[in-house]
Amino acid sequence: MTQADDRILETLADSELILSPHVLSVNIDYSRHYLSTRLGKLRDAGLVERVDDGLYRITDHGRAYLNGDLEVEDLV
């Protein structure tokens, strides 16, 4: 997990929105390309889900991670 991963999850959780890497990049100051890569990793770990092509939302596992109820070691 990286600092960007935490920012992605926090932004998705706080906004309650389905967001694209581009919208996330505008709001958290990482490049769209980097965020696309990180979103893929977060999806593989079950922390976000792809709703449509290029659109993501946080999962219950992602919220549990943010709340401290899920450790990095417990991720898929």
Backbone as CSV, one residue per row, in Angstrom:
resi,resn,N_x,N_y,N_z,CA_x,CA_y,CA_z,C_x,C_y,C_z
1,MET,0.839,-1.174,0.000,0.000,0.000,0.000,0.893,1.249,0.000
2,THR,0.460,2.227,-0.765,1.214,3.470,-0.876,0.385,4.624,-0.315
3,GLN,1.019,5.773,-0.183,0.300,6.964,0.256,-0.807,7.290,-0.746
4,ALA,-0.529,7.097,-2.022,-1.544,7.348,-3.052,-2.736,6.419,-2.874
5,ASP,-2.490,5.159,-2.496,-3.585,4.215,-2.274,-4.514,4.728,-1.178
6,ASP,-3.926,5.193,-0.097,-4.737,5.737,0.994,-5.540,6.950,0.526
7,ARG,-4.910,7.822,-0.241,-5.611,9.012,-0.750,-6.758,8.626,-1.678
8,ILE,-6.529,7.634,-2.531,-7.578,7.159,-3.432,-8.765,6.652,-2.615
9,LEU,-8.485,5.768,-1.667,-9.556,5.194,-0.852,-10.286,6.257,-0.042
10,GLU,-9.549,7.182,0.533,-10.169,8.258,1.306,-11.069,9.117,0.431
11,THR,-10.604,9.443,-0.767,-11.391,10.277,-1.671,-12.665,9.559,-2.109
12,LEU,-12.543,8.286,-2.453,-13.730,7.523,-2.844,-14.708,7.391,-1.683
13,ALA,-14.194,7.149,-0.476,-15.061,6.995,0.694,-15.724,8.312,1.067
14,ASP,-14.959,9.386,1.081,-15.499,10.689,1.481,-16.527,11.220,0.493
15,SER,-16.305,10.977,-0.782,-17.199,11.532,-1.798,-18.446,10.689,-2.003
16,GLU,-18.342,9.376,-1.691,-19.448,8.451,-1.957,-19.803,8.410,-3.441
17,LEU,-18.830,8.759,-4.298,-19.064,8.810,-5.738,-18.299,7.705,-6.454
18,ILE,-18.724,7.428,-7.659,-17.998,6.561,-8.580,-17.121,7.493,-9.401
19,LEU,-15.802,7.284,-9.356,-14.880,8.235,-9.971,-13.933,7.561,-10.955
20,SER,-13.431,8.352,-11.882,-12.449,7.896,-12.861,-11.042,8.285,-12.392
21,PRO,-10.014,7.646,-12.951,-8.649,8.053,-12.627,-8.400,9.533,-12.940
22,HIS,-9.004,10.041,-14.001,-8.813,11.451,-14.346,-9.370,12.362,-13.252
23,VAL,-10.579,12.107,-12.803,-11.184,12.954,-11.760,-10.379,12.835,-10.468
24,LEU,-9.954,11.639,-10.137,-9.112,11.476,-8.949,-7.810,12.256,-9.088
25,SER,-7.192,12.223,-10.265,-5.906,12.909,-10.456,-6.038,14.414,-10.275
26,VAL,-7.144,14.969,-10.706,-7.373,16.408,-10.541,-7.495,16.769,-9.061
27,ASN,-8.042,15.856,-8.281,-8.330,16.149,-6.881,-7.241,15.740,-5.894
28,ILE,-6.382,14.798,-6.255,-5.374,14.368,-5.273,-3.938,14.495,-5.777
29,ASP,-3.751,15.167,-6.900,-2.422,15.556,-7.376,-1.459,14.402,-7.673
30,TYR,-1.969,13.346,-8.255,-1.149,12.278,-8.829,-1.548,12.166,-10.291
31,SER,-0.673,11.660,-11.125,-1.004,11.566,-12.545,-2.096,10.522,-12.783
32,ARG,-2.860,10.721,-13.831,-3.928,9.797,-14.194,-3.351,8.408,-14.447
33,HIS,-2.219,8.353,-15.136,-1.597,7.065,-15.438,-1.211,6.318,-14.159
34,TYR,-0.587,7.018,-13.221,-0.188,6.396,-11.960,-1.419,5.906,-11.193
35,LEU,-2.464,6.734,-11.156,-3.675,6.338,-10.441,-4.352,5.149,-11.104
36,SER,-4.317,5.077,-12.413,-4.884,3.914,-13.109,-4.169,2.635,-12.678
37,THR,-2.854,2.720,-12.568,-2.066,1.570,-12.116,-2.427,1.194,-10.688
38,ARG,-2.501,2.174,-9.821,-2.810,1.917,-8.416,-4.233,1.387,-8.259
39,LEU,-5.173,1.907,-9.028,-6.553,1.412,-8.954,-6.625,-0.059,-9.349
40,GLY,-5.822,-0.468,-10.312,-5.760,-1.881,-10.680,-5.280,-2.734,-9.516
41,LYS,-4.272,-2.261,-8.805,-3.758,-2.980,-7.637,-4.806,-3.027,-6.524
42,LEU,-5.476,-1.908,-6.310,-6.523,-1.865,-5.284,-7.690,-2.775,-5.654
43,ARG,-7.997,-2.845,-6.924,-9.060,-3.745,-7.388,-8.649,-5.196,-7.150
44,ASP,-7.414,-5.539,-7.483,-6.916,-6.899,-7.250,-6.981,-7.279,-5.770
45,ALA,-6.800,-6.292,-4.889,-6.833,-6.524,-3.448,-8.254,-6.501,-2.894
46,GLY,-9.242,-6.173,-3.737,-10.631,-6.147,-3.292,-11.041,-4.888,-2.561
47,LEU,-10.222,-3.826,-2.670,-10.524,-2.587,-1.952,-11.373,-1.613,-2.762
48,VAL,-11.309,-1.727,-4.075,-12.188,-0.960,-4.963,-12.748,-1.928,-5.995
49,GLU,-13.830,-1.513,-6.613,-14.382,-2.305,-7.708,-14.586,-1.412,-8.918
50,ARG,-14.390,-2.011,-10.081,-14.626,-1.284,-11.329,-16.108,-1.432,-11.648
51,VAL,-16.775,-0.301,-11.740,-18.205,-0.273,-11.986,-18.483,-0.321,-13.484
52,ASP,-17.643,0.361,-14.229,-17.745,0.425,-15.680,-16.324,0.683,-16.175
53,ASP,-16.154,0.741,-17.452,-14.829,0.976,-18.006,-14.273,2.299,-17.480
54,GLY,-13.246,2.229,-16.639,-12.596,3.424,-16.124,-13.313,4.110,-14.979
55,LEU,-14.279,3.454,-14.355,-15.004,4.049,-13.230,-14.933,3.115,-12.028
56,TYR,-14.600,3.692,-10.874,-14.343,2.890,-9.677,-15.092,3.434,-8.472
57,ARG,-15.378,2.500,-7.542,-15.924,2.888,-6.238,-15.276,2.013,-5.170
58,ILE,-15.316,2.503,-3.953,-14.729,1.779,-2.833,-15.640,0.612,-2.450
59,THR,-15.044,-0.465,-1.961,-15.807,-1.630,-1.501,-15.901,-1.619,0.025
60,ASP,-16.656,-2.554,0.565,-16.727,-2.700,2.022,-15.354,-3.042,2.599
61,HIS,-14.568,-3.829,1.860,-13.198,-4.134,2.307,-12.343,-2.870,2.334
62,GLY,-12.539,-1.999,1.352,-11.814,-0.733,1.329,-12.161,0.133,2.521
63,ARG,-13.438,0.164,2.867,-13.857,0.926,4.053,-13.289,0.304,5.329
64,ALA,-13.284,-1.023,5.394,-12.724,-1.709,6.564,-11.242,-1.384,6.712
65,TYR,-10.518,-1.351,5.590,-9.100,-0.997,5.629,-8.926,0.428,6.179
66,LEU,-9.712,1.365,5.680,-9.605,2.751,6.146,-9.932,2.876,7.631
67,ASN,-10.888,2.070,8.098,-11.296,2.116,9.503,-10.325,1.379,10.420
68,GLY,-9.316,0.723,9.846,-8.355,-0.015,10.645,-8.828,-1.405,11.023
69,ASP,-9.915,-1.863,10.405,-10.465,-3.185,10.696,-9.895,-4.268,9.807
70,LEU,-9.053,-3.892,8.865,-8.457,-4.836,7.911,-7.002,-4.451,7.737
71,GLU,-6.114,-5.389,8.003,-4.689,-5.150,7.886,-4.197,-5.450,6.484
72,VAL,-3.100,-4.853,6.087,-2.508,-5.079,4.778,-2.237,-6.568,4.557
73,GLU,-1.813,-7.255,5.600,-1.514,-8.685,5.497,-2.759,-9.516,5.156
74,ASP,-3.941,-8.974,5.450,-5.203,-9.693,5.208,-5.719,-9.509,3.792
75,LEU,-5.065,-8.656,3.015,-5.544,-8.382,1.656,-5.206,-9.530,0.738
76,VAL,-6.047,-9.695,-0.274,-5.883,-10.768,-1.262,-4.582,-10.595,-2.012
